[in-house]
Amino acid sequence: MTTILVLNGPNLGRLGTREPEVYGSETLDDIAAAVEASVPGADVEFRQTDDEAELIGWIHEAVDRKLPVVLNPAAFTHYSYALRDAAAQLKQAGVPLVEVHLSNPHTREAFRHTSVISGVATGVIAGFGADSYRLAVDWIQRSRG
Ligand code: DQA
């Protein structure tokens, strides 16, 4: 069975009440349940942290365990070179990384138009709400055959 790490960065634990007009009214637990149900053949490990070091540690774990990653880096997307350097190790190891966003950052403030992660990601899915995650895990599962 494929194990997929679904990693979430800062403030995503506040979904449900955080800017629902942008991010919807589902909580991260709701999204986790929907994602897990959508890939019954995979073992989905869904995690969230507000801490950059913890998130980087999880990426290192994925490199070492060769586990495919779905990553919503949240605001770290736009400025964390440390997270990008960690993600580059996934690319080096040939481990898939799908960057996801609930919203489409390109339709929002200018500072959100830059992702320092995309350049080392296998692909990017943005703007489909919780479906961004479902599309990502579906692709990982199908690409693993
Ligand atoms: C986000 C978009 C980011 O710009 C923002 O900082 C987030 C969430 C998204 O899922 O749409 O926290 O990654």
Short mmCIF file of N, CA, C and O and ligand atoms in Angstrom, two decimals:
data_model
loop_
_atom_site.label_atom_id
_atom_site.label_comp_id
_atom_site.label_asym_id
_atom_site.label_seq_id
_atom_site.Cartn_x
_atom_site.Cartn_y
_atom_site.Cartn_z
N MET A 1 0.85 -1.20 0.00
CA MET A 1 0.00 0.00 0.00
C MET A 1 0.89 1.25 0.00
O MET A 1 1.86 1.33 0.75
N THR A 2 0.54 2.21 -0.88
CA THR A 2 1.32 3.45 -0.95
C THR A 2 1.05 4.32 0.28
O THR A 2 -0.11 4.53 0.65
N THR A 3 2.11 4.81 0.89
CA THR A 3 1.94 5.81 1.95
C THR A 3 2.19 7.18 1.35
O THR A 3 3.18 7.38 0.63
N ILE A 4 1.27 8.11 1.58
CA ILE A 4 1.38 9.47 1.05
C ILE A 4 1.39 10.44 2.24
O ILE A 4 0.47 10.41 3.08
N LEU A 5 2.41 11.28 2.31
CA LEU A 5 2.42 12.33 3.34
C LEU A 5 1.70 13.56 2.79
O LEU A 5 2.07 14.05 1.72
N VAL A 6 0.70 14.04 3.50
CA VAL A 6 0.00 15.27 3.12
C VAL A 6 0.33 16.31 4.20
O VAL A 6 -0.14 16.20 5.33
N LEU A 7 1.18 17.25 3.82
CA LEU A 7 1.76 18.18 4.80
C LEU A 7 1.20 19.59 4.60
O LEU A 7 1.11 20.08 3.47
N ASN A 8 0.87 20.22 5.70
CA ASN A 8 0.21 21.53 5.68
C ASN A 8 0.94 22.53 6.56
O ASN A 8 1.26 22.22 7.71
N GLY A 9 1.16 23.72 6.01
CA GLY A 9 1.90 24.75 6.72
C GLY A 9 1.03 25.67 7.57
O GLY A 9 -0.11 25.33 7.91
N PRO A 10 1.57 26.83 7.90
CA PRO A 10 0.99 27.69 8.93
C PRO A 10 -0.41 28.22 8.61
O PRO A 10 -0.72 28.53 7.46
N ASN A 11 -1.19 28.28 9.66
CA ASN A 11 -2.55 28.83 9.67
C ASN A 11 -3.59 27.92 9.02
O ASN A 11 -4.78 28.23 9.08
N LEU A 12 -3.15 26.80 8.45
CA LEU A 12 -4.14 25.91 7.83
C LEU A 12 -4.93 25.12 8.89
O LEU A 12 -6.00 24.61 8.58
N GLY A 13 -4.42 25.10 10.11
CA GLY A 13 -5.19 24.52 11.20
C GLY A 13 -6.38 25.39 11.59
O GLY A 13 -7.23 24.98 12.38
N ARG A 14 -6.43 26.59 11.03
CA ARG A 14 -7.52 27.54 11.34
C ARG A 14 -8.64 27.49 10.30
O ARG A 14 -9.58 28.29 10.36
N LEU A 15 -8.50 26.58 9.32
CA LEU A 15 -9.55 26.51 8.29
C LEU A 15 -10.90 26.22 8.94
O LEU A 15 -10.98 25.52 9.94
N GLY A 16 -11.93 26.74 8.32
CA GLY A 16 -13.27 26.62 8.92
C GLY A 16 -13.73 28.00 9.36
O GLY A 16 -14.83 28.43 9.04
N THR A 17 -12.81 28.68 10.07
CA THR A 17 -13.12 30.05 10.51
C THR A 17 -12.22 31.08 9.83
O THR A 17 -12.54 32.26 9.82
N ARG A 18 -11.09 30.65 9.26
CA ARG A 18 -10.15 31.59 8.63
C ARG A 18 -10.62 31.97 7.23
O ARG A 18 -10.66 31.12 6.33
N GLU A 19 -10.94 33.23 7.02
CA GLU A 19 -11.32 33.75 5.71
C GLU A 19 -12.13 32.73 4.89
O GLU A 19 -11.68 32.31 3.80
N PRO A 20 -13.31 32.35 5.37
CA PRO A 20 -14.08 31.32 4.65
C PRO A 20 -14.44 31.72 3.22
O PRO A 20 -14.63 30.85 2.36
N GLU A 21 -14.49 33.04 2.96
CA GLU A 21 -14.81 33.49 1.59
C GLU A 21 -13.67 33.14 0.63
O GLU A 21 -13.87 33.07 -0.59
N VAL A 22 -12.46 32.93 1.18
CA VAL A 22 -11.31 32.54 0.35
C VAL A 22 -11.09 31.03 0.41
O VAL A 22 -10.87 30.39 -0.63
N TYR A 23 -11.15 30.48 1.62
CA TYR A 23 -10.71 29.09 1.81
C TYR A 23 -11.86 28.10 2.02
O TYR A 23 -11.61 26.91 2.16
N GLY A 24 -13.10 28.59 2.05
CA GLY A 24 -14.23 27.70 2.27
C GLY A 24 -14.49 27.47 3.75
O GLY A 24 -13.76 27.97 4.62
N SER A 25 -15.51 26.69 4.05
CA SER A 25 -15.92 26.51 5.45
C SER A 25 -15.51 25.16 6.02
O SER A 25 -15.75 24.87 7.19
N GLU A 26 -14.87 24.32 5.21
CA GLU A 26 -14.42 23.03 5.73
C GLU A 26 -13.20 23.22 6.64
O GLU A 26 -12.33 24.05 6.36
N THR A 27 -13.14 22.42 7.70
CA THR A 27 -11.95 22.42 8.54
C THR A 27 -10.89 21.52 7.90
O THR A 27 -11.19 20.73 6.99
N LEU A 28 -9.67 21.60 8.43
CA LEU A 28 -8.61 20.72 7.90
C LEU A 28 -8.94 19.26 8.19
O LEU A 28 -8.63 18.38 7.38
N ASP A 29 -9.61 19.01 9.33
CA ASP A 29 -10.03 17.63 9.63
C ASP A 29 -11.04 17.14 8.60
O ASP A 29 -11.00 15.97 8.19
N ASP A 30 -11.97 18.02 8.18
CA ASP A 30 -12.94 17.65 7.13
C ASP A 30 -12.18 17.27 5.85
O ASP A 30 -12.51 16.28 5.18
N ILE A 31 -11.20 18.10 5.50
CA ILE A 31 -10.44 17.86 4.26
C ILE A 31 -9.67 16.55 4.38
O ILE A 31 -9.66 15.73 3.46
N ALA A 32 -9.06 16.33 5.54
CA ALA A 32 -8.30 15.09 5.75
C ALA A 32 -9.20 13.88 5.56
O ALA A 32 -8.83 12.91 4.89
N ALA A 33 -10.40 13.93 6.14
CA ALA A 33 -11.32 12.79 6.05
C ALA A 33 -11.70 12.55 4.59
O ALA A 33 -11.75 11.40 4.12
N ALA A 34 -11.98 13.63 3.84
CA ALA A 34 -12.38 13.49 2.44
C ALA A 34 -11.23 12.95 1.60
O ALA A 34 -11.43 12.11 0.71
N VAL A 35 -10.03 13.42 1.88
CA VAL A 35 -8.86 12.96 1.11
C VAL A 35 -8.61 11.48 1.39
O VAL A 35 -8.40 10.68 0.47
N GLU A 36 -8.65 11.10 2.66
CA GLU A 36 -8.41 9.70 3.02
C GLU A 36 -9.45 8.80 2.37
O GLU A 36 -9.12 7.74 1.84
N ALA A 37 -10.71 9.25 2.36
CA ALA A 37 -11.79 8.43 1.77
C ALA A 37 -11.64 8.31 0.25
O ALA A 37 -12.09 7.32 -0.34
N SER A 38 -11.00 9.30 -0.36
CA SER A 38 -10.91 9.30 -1.84
C SER A 38 -9.83 8.35 -2.36
O SER A 38 -9.81 8.05 -3.55
N VAL A 39 -8.92 7.93 -1.51
CA VAL A 39 -7.88 6.96 -1.94
C VAL A 39 -7.82 5.80 -0.95
O VAL A 39 -6.88 5.67 -0.18
N PRO A 40 -8.87 4.93 -0.99
CA PRO A 40 -8.93 3.84 -0.01
C PRO A 40 -7.73 2.90 -0.10
O PRO A 40 -7.38 2.24 0.86
N GLY A 41 -7.07 2.88 -1.28
CA GLY A 41 -5.92 1.99 -1.45
C GLY A 41 -4.61 2.56 -0.96
O GLY A 41 -3.57 1.94 -1.10
N ALA A 42 -4.65 3.75 -0.38
CA ALA A 42 -3.41 4.39 0.09
C ALA A 42 -3.49 4.68 1.58
O ALA A 42 -4.57 4.86 2.14
N ASP A 43 -2.34 4.75 2.19
CA ASP A 43 -2.26 5.14 3.59
C ASP A 43 -1.87 6.61 3.61
O ASP A 43 -0.73 6.95 3.26
N VAL A 44 -2.82 7.48 3.95
CA VAL A 44 -2.59 8.93 3.91
C VAL A 44 -2.24 9.41 5.32
O VAL A 44 -3.01 9.23 6.25
N GLU A 45 -1.05 10.01 5.45
CA GLU A 45 -0.67 10.61 6.73
C GLU A 45 -0.81 12.11 6.60
O GLU A 45 -0.03 12.76 5.89
N PHE A 46 -1.81 12.68 7.24
CA PHE A 46 -2.18 14.09 7.09
C PHE A 46 -1.65 14.86 8.30
O PHE A 46 -1.97 14.51 9.44
N ARG A 47 -0.83 15.86 8.08
CA ARG A 47 -0.21 16.60 9.19
C ARG A 47 -0.28 18.10 8.94
O ARG A 47 -0.27 18.54 7.79
N GLN A 48 -0.27 18.88 10.02
CA GLN A 48 -0.24 20.36 9.92
C GLN A 48 0.67 20.91 11.00
O GLN A 48 0.69 20.41 12.12
N THR A 49 1.42 21.94 10.64
CA THR A 49 2.23 22.64 11.63
C THR A 49 2.34 24.12 11.27
O THR A 49 2.27 24.48 10.09
N ASP A 50 2.52 24.94 12.30
CA ASP A 50 2.80 26.36 12.08
C ASP A 50 4.31 26.62 12.12
O ASP A 50 4.75 27.76 11.98
N ASP A 51 5.08 25.55 12.30
CA ASP A 51 6.51 25.67 12.60
C ASP A 51 7.35 25.26 11.38
O ASP A 51 7.27 24.10 10.91
N GLU A 52 8.14 26.17 10.86
CA GLU A 52 8.94 25.90 9.65
C GLU A 52 9.89 24.73 9.87
O GLU A 52 10.05 23.86 9.00
N ALA A 53 10.53 24.69 11.05
CA ALA A 53 11.51 23.63 11.31
C ALA A 53 10.82 22.26 11.32
O ALA A 53 11.38 21.27 10.80
N GLU A 54 9.64 22.19 11.91
CA GLU A 54 8.93 20.91 11.94
C GLU A 54 8.55 20.47 10.52
O GLU A 54 8.71 19.29 10.16
N LEU A 55 8.11 21.41 9.72
CA LEU A 55 7.73 21.08 8.34
C LEU A 55 8.94 20.58 7.55
O LEU A 55 8.87 19.58 6.81
N ILE A 56 10.08 21.23 7.74
CA ILE A 56 11.31 20.81 7.07
C ILE A 56 11.71 19.40 7.54
O ILE A 56 12.11 18.56 6.74
N GLY A 57 11.55 19.14 8.82
CA GLY A 57 11.84 17.81 9.36
C GLY A 57 10.98 16.73 8.70
O GLY A 57 11.45 15.62 8.42
N TRP A 58 9.71 17.07 8.44
CA TRP A 58 8.82 16.09 7.78
C TRP A 58 9.25 15.85 6.34
O TRP A 58 9.12 14.74 5.82
N ILE A 59 9.75 16.90 5.68
CA ILE A 59 10.25 16.71 4.31
C ILE A 59 11.49 15.80 4.34
O ILE A 59 11.63 14.89 3.51
N HIS A 60 12.36 16.02 5.30
CA HIS A 60 13.54 15.15 5.43
C HIS A 60 13.10 13.69 5.63
O HIS A 60 13.68 12.76 5.07
N GLU A 61 12.08 13.51 6.47
CA GLU A 61 11.54 12.16 6.71
C GLU A 61 11.06 11.54 5.39
O GLU A 61 11.32 10.37 5.12
N ALA A 62 10.35 12.35 4.59
CA ALA A 62 9.84 11.85 3.31
C ALA A 62 10.99 11.46 2.38
O ALA A 62 10.92 10.45 1.67
N VAL A 63 12.07 12.25 2.39
CA VAL A 63 13.24 11.92 1.58
C VAL A 63 13.81 10.58 2.04
O VAL A 63 14.05 9.67 1.23
N ASP A 64 14.00 10.45 3.34
CA ASP A 64 14.63 9.24 3.87
C ASP A 64 13.77 7.99 3.66
O ASP A 64 14.29 6.91 3.40
N ARG A 65 12.43 8.17 3.78
CA ARG A 65 11.51 7.02 3.64
C ARG A 65 11.02 6.87 2.19
O ARG A 65 10.25 6.00 1.89
N LYS A 66 11.45 7.80 1.32
CA LYS A 66 11.02 7.82 -0.10
C LYS A 66 9.50 7.84 -0.22
O LYS A 66 8.90 7.10 -1.02
N LEU A 67 8.85 8.69 0.56
CA LEU A 67 7.39 8.79 0.55
C LEU A 67 6.95 9.97 -0.29
O LEU A 67 7.42 11.10 -0.09
N PRO A 68 6.02 9.78 -1.25
CA PRO A 68 5.49 10.89 -2.02
C PRO A 68 4.79 11.90 -1.11
O PRO A 68 4.17 11.52 -0.11
N VAL A 69 4.90 13.18 -1.50
CA VAL A 69 4.41 14.26 -0.64
C VAL A 69 3.41 15.14 -1.39
O VAL A 69 3.65 15.53 -2.54
N VAL A 70 2.30 15.44 -0.73
CA VAL A 70 1.42 16.53 -1.12
C VAL A 70 1.66 17.63 -0.11
O VAL A 70 1.55 17.40 1.10
N LEU A 71 2.03 18.81 -0.59
CA LEU A 71 2.43 19.89 0.33
C LEU A 71 1.64 21.15 0.05
O LEU A 71 1.67 21.67 -1.07
N ASN A 72 0.91 21.62 1.08
CA ASN A 72 0.39 22.98 1.03
C ASN A 72 1.29 23.81 1.95
O ASN A 72 1.11 23.80 3.17
N PRO A 73 2.25 24.52 1.38
CA PRO A 73 3.22 25.25 2.22
C PRO A 73 2.64 26.52 2.84
O PRO A 73 3.32 27.19 3.60
N ALA A 74 1.38 26.86 2.46
CA ALA A 74 0.73 28.08 2.97
C ALA A 74 1.65 29.28 2.72
O ALA A 74 2.27 29.36 1.66
N ALA A 75 1.77 30.18 3.69
CA ALA A 75 2.57 31.39 3.44
C ALA A 75 4.04 31.09 3.19
O ALA A 75 4.74 31.88 2.51
N PHE A 76 4.55 29.93 3.67
CA PHE A 76 5.95 29.58 3.40
C PHE A 76 6.21 29.46 1.89
O PHE A 76 7.35 29.60 1.44
N THR A 77 5.15 29.18 1.13
CA THR A 77 5.25 29.12 -0.33
C THR A 77 6.04 30.28 -0.90
O THR A 77 6.83 30.11 -1.83
N HIS A 78 5.78 31.44 -0.33
CA HIS A 78 6.20 32.68 -0.98
C HIS A 78 7.59 33.16 -0.56
O HIS A 78 8.12 34.06 -1.21
N TYR A 79 8.15 32.55 0.51
CA TYR A 79 9.44 33.10 0.96
C TYR A 79 10.38 32.12 1.64
O TYR A 79 11.52 32.52 1.96
N SER A 80 9.99 30.87 1.85
CA SER A 80 10.88 30.00 2.64
C SER A 80 11.89 29.27 1.75
O SER A 80 11.62 28.19 1.21
N TYR A 81 13.07 29.86 1.64
CA TYR A 81 14.14 29.20 0.88
C TYR A 81 14.59 27.93 1.60
O TYR A 81 15.05 26.98 0.95
N ALA A 82 14.44 27.90 2.93
CA ALA A 82 14.82 26.68 3.67
C ALA A 82 13.89 25.52 3.31
O ALA A 82 14.34 24.38 3.13
N LEU A 83 12.60 25.82 3.17
CA LEU A 83 11.66 24.77 2.78
C LEU A 83 11.93 24.34 1.34
O LEU A 83 11.88 23.15 1.01
N ARG A 84 12.24 25.29 0.48
CA ARG A 84 12.58 24.93 -0.91
C ARG A 84 13.81 24.03 -0.96
O ARG A 84 13.83 23.04 -1.69
N ASP A 85 14.83 24.36 -0.18
CA ASP A 85 16.04 23.53 -0.18
C ASP A 85 15.73 22.12 0.30
O ASP A 85 16.31 21.15 -0.18
N ALA A 86 14.82 22.01 1.28
CA ALA A 86 14.40 20.67 1.73
C ALA A 86 13.66 19.96 0.61
O ALA A 86 13.93 18.79 0.31
N ALA A 87 12.75 20.67 -0.04
CA ALA A 87 11.95 20.06 -1.12
C ALA A 87 12.83 19.65 -2.29
O ALA A 87 12.55 18.66 -2.98
N ALA A 88 13.91 20.38 -2.53
CA ALA A 88 14.83 20.02 -3.61
C ALA A 88 15.44 18.64 -3.39
O ALA A 88 15.79 17.94 -4.35
N GLN A 89 15.53 18.23 -2.13
CA GLN A 89 16.08 16.89 -1.85
C GLN A 89 15.10 15.80 -2.28
O GLN A 89 15.52 14.69 -2.61
N LEU A 90 13.80 16.10 -2.26
CA LEU A 90 12.82 15.15 -2.80
C LEU A 90 13.06 14.97 -4.29
O LEU A 90 13.09 13.85 -4.81
N LYS A 91 13.23 16.10 -4.98
CA LYS A 91 13.48 16.05 -6.43
C LYS A 91 14.73 15.24 -6.71
O LYS A 91 14.75 14.36 -7.58
N GLN A 92 15.79 15.51 -5.95
CA GLN A 92 17.07 14.80 -6.13
C GLN A 92 16.89 13.30 -5.93
O GLN A 92 17.51 12.49 -6.63
N ALA A 93 16.02 12.93 -4.97
CA ALA A 93 15.80 11.52 -4.66
C ALA A 93 14.77 10.87 -5.58
O ALA A 93 14.47 9.68 -5.44
N GLY A 94 14.18 11.66 -6.49
CA GLY A 94 13.17 11.11 -7.40
C GLY A 94 11.85 10.82 -6.73
O GLY A 94 11.07 9.98 -7.18
N VAL A 95 11.57 11.53 -5.64
CA VAL A 95 10.32 11.33 -4.90
C VAL A 95 9.33 12.42 -5.31
O VAL A 95 9.66 13.61 -5.27
N PRO A 96 8.09 12.04 -5.73
CA PRO A 96 7.13 13.05 -6.19
C PRO A 96 6.73 14.04 -5.11
O PRO A 96 6.54 13.68 -3.94
N LEU A 97 6.61 15.29 -5.54
CA LEU A 97 6.12 16.36 -4.66
C LEU A 97 5.06 17.14 -5.43
O LEU A 97 5.34 17.70 -6.50
N VAL A 98 3.83 17.14 -4.90
CA VAL A 98 2.77 17.93 -5.51
C VAL A 98 2.47 19.11 -4.57
O VAL A 98 2.08 18.90 -3.41
N GLU A 99 2.68 20.31 -5.08
CA GLU A 99 2.36 21.54 -4.33
C GLU A 99 0.87 21.82 -4.53
O GLU A 99 0.40 21.82 -5.68
N VAL A 100 0.15 22.01 -3.45
CA VAL A 100 -1.29 22.30 -3.59
C VAL A 100 -1.65 23.59 -2.85
O VAL A 100 -1.01 23.97 -1.86
N HIS A 101 -2.69 24.23 -3.36
CA HIS A 101 -3.29 25.40 -2.70
C HIS A 101 -4.79 25.30 -2.84
O HIS A 101 -5.31 24.92 -3.90
N LEU A 102 -5.47 25.70 -1.78
CA LEU A 102 -6.94 25.76 -1.83
C LEU A 102 -7.39 26.85 -2.79
O LEU A 102 -8.25 26.65 -3.63
N SER A 103 -6.79 28.03 -2.62
CA SER A 103 -7.10 29.17 -3.48
C SER A 103 -6.15 29.16 -4.68
O SER A 103 -5.22 28.36 -4.73
N ASN A 104 -6.40 30.06 -5.61
CA ASN A 104 -5.45 30.27 -6.71
C ASN A 104 -4.65 31.53 -6.38
O ASN A 104 -5.14 32.64 -6.57
N PRO A 105 -3.43 31.36 -5.88
CA PRO A 105 -2.66 32.52 -5.43
C PRO A 105 -2.44 33.57 -6.53
O PRO A 105 -2.25 34.74 -6.23
N HIS A 106 -2.48 33.14 -7.79
CA HIS A 106 -2.22 34.08 -8.89
C HIS A 106 -3.34 35.09 -9.10
O HIS A 106 -3.16 36.08 -9.79
N THR A 107 -4.50 34.82 -8.50
CA THR A 107 -5.60 35.78 -8.60
C THR A 107 -5.63 36.72 -7.40
O THR A 107 -6.56 37.53 -7.29
N ARG A 108 -4.64 36.59 -6.53
CA ARG A 108 -4.68 37.33 -5.26
C ARG A 108 -3.55 38.36 -5.20
O ARG A 108 -3.08 38.82 -6.21
N GLU A 109 -3.16 38.76 -3.98
CA GLU A 109 -2.17 39.83 -3.82
C GLU A 109 -0.86 39.45 -4.54
O GLU A 109 -0.50 38.28 -4.64
N ALA A 110 -0.11 40.48 -4.96
CA ALA A 110 1.11 40.27 -5.76
C ALA A 110 2.12 39.38 -5.02
O ALA A 110 2.79 38.56 -5.66
N PHE A 111 2.21 39.51 -3.69
CA PHE A 111 3.23 38.71 -2.98
C PHE A 111 2.93 37.22 -3.08
O PHE A 111 3.83 36.39 -2.89
N ARG A 112 1.68 36.86 -3.39
CA ARG A 112 1.33 35.44 -3.51
C ARG A 112 1.61 34.89 -4.91
O ARG A 112 1.43 33.70 -5.17
N HIS A 113 2.04 35.75 -5.83
CA HIS A 113 2.25 35.27 -7.21
C HIS A 113 3.56 34.52 -7.37
O HIS A 113 3.77 33.86 -8.38
N THR A 114 4.44 34.66 -6.37
CA THR A 114 5.72 33.94 -6.40
C THR A 114 5.64 32.71 -5.50
O THR A 114 5.23 32.81 -4.34
N SER A 115 6.03 31.56 -6.05
CA SER A 115 6.24 30.38 -5.22
C SER A 115 7.70 29.99 -5.33
O SER A 115 8.19 29.75 -6.44
N VAL A 116 8.37 29.90 -4.19
CA VAL A 116 9.76 29.44 -4.20
C VAL A 116 9.82 27.91 -4.19
O VAL A 116 10.89 27.33 -4.29
N ILE A 117 8.65 27.26 -4.09
CA ILE A 117 8.58 25.80 -4.03
C ILE A 117 8.36 25.20 -5.42
O ILE A 117 8.87 24.12 -5.75
N SER A 118 7.58 25.90 -6.26
CA SER A 118 7.13 25.30 -7.55
C SER A 118 8.29 24.80 -8.40
O SER A 118 8.15 23.80 -9.11
N GLY A 119 9.43 25.48 -8.35
CA GLY A 119 10.57 25.11 -9.19
C GLY A 119 11.16 23.76 -8.87
O GLY A 119 11.89 23.19 -9.69
N VAL A 120 10.85 23.22 -7.70
CA VAL A 120 11.35 21.88 -7.36
C VAL A 120 10.21 20.89 -7.17
O VAL A 120 10.43 19.74 -6.75
N ALA A 121 8.97 21.33 -7.46
CA ALA A 121 7.82 20.43 -7.35
C ALA A 121 7.65 19.63 -8.64
O ALA A 121 8.02 20.09 -9.72
N THR A 122 7.04 18.46 -8.51
CA THR A 122 6.70 17.68 -9.70
C THR A 122 5.57 18.38 -10.44
O THR A 122 5.54 18.41 -11.68
N GLY A 123 4.61 18.93 -9.70
CA GLY A 123 3.49 19.65 -10.29
C GLY A 123 2.81 20.49 -9.24
O GLY A 123 3.09 20.37 -8.03
N VAL A 124 1.91 21.35 -9.71
CA VAL A 124 1.21 22.29 -8.82
C VAL A 124 -0.28 22.24 -9.13
O VAL A 124 -0.67 22.27 -10.31
N ILE A 125 -1.11 22.16 -8.09
CA ILE A 125 -2.57 22.18 -8.25
C ILE A 125 -3.11 23.27 -7.33
O ILE A 125 -2.89 23.21 -6.11
N ALA A 126 -3.79 24.25 -7.89
CA ALA A 126 -4.24 25.39 -7.08
C ALA A 126 -5.60 25.87 -7.54
O ALA A 126 -5.90 25.88 -8.74
N GLY A 127 -6.42 26.26 -6.57
CA GLY A 127 -7.66 26.94 -6.90
C GLY A 127 -8.90 26.07 -6.84
O GLY A 127 -10.00 26.56 -7.13
N PHE A 128 -8.77 24.82 -6.44
CA PHE A 128 -9.91 23.91 -6.46
C PHE A 128 -10.39 23.54 -5.05
O PHE A 128 -11.06 22.51 -4.88
N GLY A 129 -10.05 24.36 -4.07
CA GLY A 129 -10.47 24.06 -2.70
C GLY A 129 -9.93 22.71 -2.27
O GLY A 129 -8.81 22.31 -2.64
N ALA A 130 -10.75 21.98 -1.50
CA ALA A 130 -10.31 20.66 -1.01
C ALA A 130 -10.01 19.71 -2.16
O ALA A 130 -9.22 18.77 -2.01
N ASP A 131 -10.63 19.94 -3.31
CA ASP A 131 -10.36 19.07 -4.48
C ASP A 131 -8.91 19.17 -4.93
O ASP A 131 -8.40 18.24 -5.58
N SER A 132 -8.22 20.27 -4.63
CA SER A 132 -6.79 20.35 -4.98
C SER A 132 -6.04 19.18 -4.34
O SER A 132 -5.19 18.55 -4.97
N TYR A 133 -6.39 18.87 -3.09
CA TYR A 133 -5.73 17.75 -2.40
C TYR A 133 -6.14 16.42 -3.02
O TYR A 133 -5.31 15.52 -3.21
N ARG A 134 -7.44 16.29 -3.31
CA ARG A 134 -7.92 15.01 -3.86
C ARG A 134 -7.28 14.72 -5.21
O ARG A 134 -6.91 13.59 -5.50
N LEU A 135 -7.17 15.75 -6.05
CA LEU A 135 -6.54 15.58 -7.36
C LEU A 135 -5.08 15.14 -7.18
O LEU A 135 -4.57 14.30 -7.93
N ALA A 136 -4.43 15.73 -6.20
CA ALA A 136 -3.01 15.43 -5.97
C ALA A 136 -2.81 13.97 -5.54
O ALA A 136 -1.96 13.26 -6.09
N VAL A 137 -3.58 13.52 -4.56
CA VAL A 137 -3.39 12.13 -4.10
C VAL A 137 -3.84 11.14 -5.16
O VAL A 137 -3.24 10.06 -5.30
N ASP A 138 -4.87 11.52 -5.93
CA ASP A 138 -5.31 10.64 -7.02
C ASP A 138 -4.18 10.45 -8.04
O ASP A 138 -3.88 9.32 -8.46
N TRP A 139 -3.51 11.56 -8.40
CA TRP A 139 -2.41 11.44 -9.36
C TRP A 139 -1.28 10.58 -8.79
O TRP A 139 -0.72 9.72 -9.49
N ILE A 140 -0.95 10.81 -7.52
CA ILE A 140 0.15 10.03 -6.92
C ILE A 140 -0.20 8.55 -6.95
O ILE A 140 0.61 7.71 -7.36
N GLN A 141 -1.42 8.23 -6.58
CA GLN A 141 -1.80 6.82 -6.54
C GLN A 141 -1.77 6.21 -7.95
O GLN A 141 -1.25 5.11 -8.14
N ARG A 142 -2.29 6.94 -8.94
CA ARG A 142 -2.33 6.38 -10.29
C ARG A 142 -0.92 6.28 -10.89
O ARG A 142 -0.60 5.33 -11.58
N SER A 143 -0.06 7.25 -10.54
CA SER A 143 1.29 7.22 -11.13
C SER A 143 2.13 6.11 -10.50
O SER A 143 3.15 5.71 -11.06
N ARG A 144 1.69 5.63 -9.35
CA ARG A 144 2.42 4.53 -8.69
C ARG A 144 1.89 3.17 -9.16
O ARG A 144 2.40 2.14 -8.76
N GLY A 145 0.75 3.24 -9.94
CA GLY A 145 0.17 2.04 -10.54
C GLY A 145 -0.30 1.02 -9.55
O GLY A 145 -0.30 -0.16 -9.79
C1 DQA B 1 -2.66 28.95 0.50
C2 DQA B 1 -2.31 30.24 -0.25
C3 DQA B 1 -1.23 31.02 0.49
O1 DQA B 1 -0.95 32.23 -0.20
C4 DQA B 1 -1.68 31.35 1.90
O2 DQA B 1 -0.62 31.97 2.60
C5 DQA B 1 -2.21 30.20 2.64
C6 DQA B 1 -3.03 29.21 1.94
C7 DQA B 1 -3.84 28.20 -0.16
O3 DQA B 1 -4.03 27.03 0.16
O4 DQA B 1 -4.61 28.79 -0.93
O5 DQA B 1 -2.08 30.11 3.86
O6 DQA B 1 -1.53 28.09 0.44
#
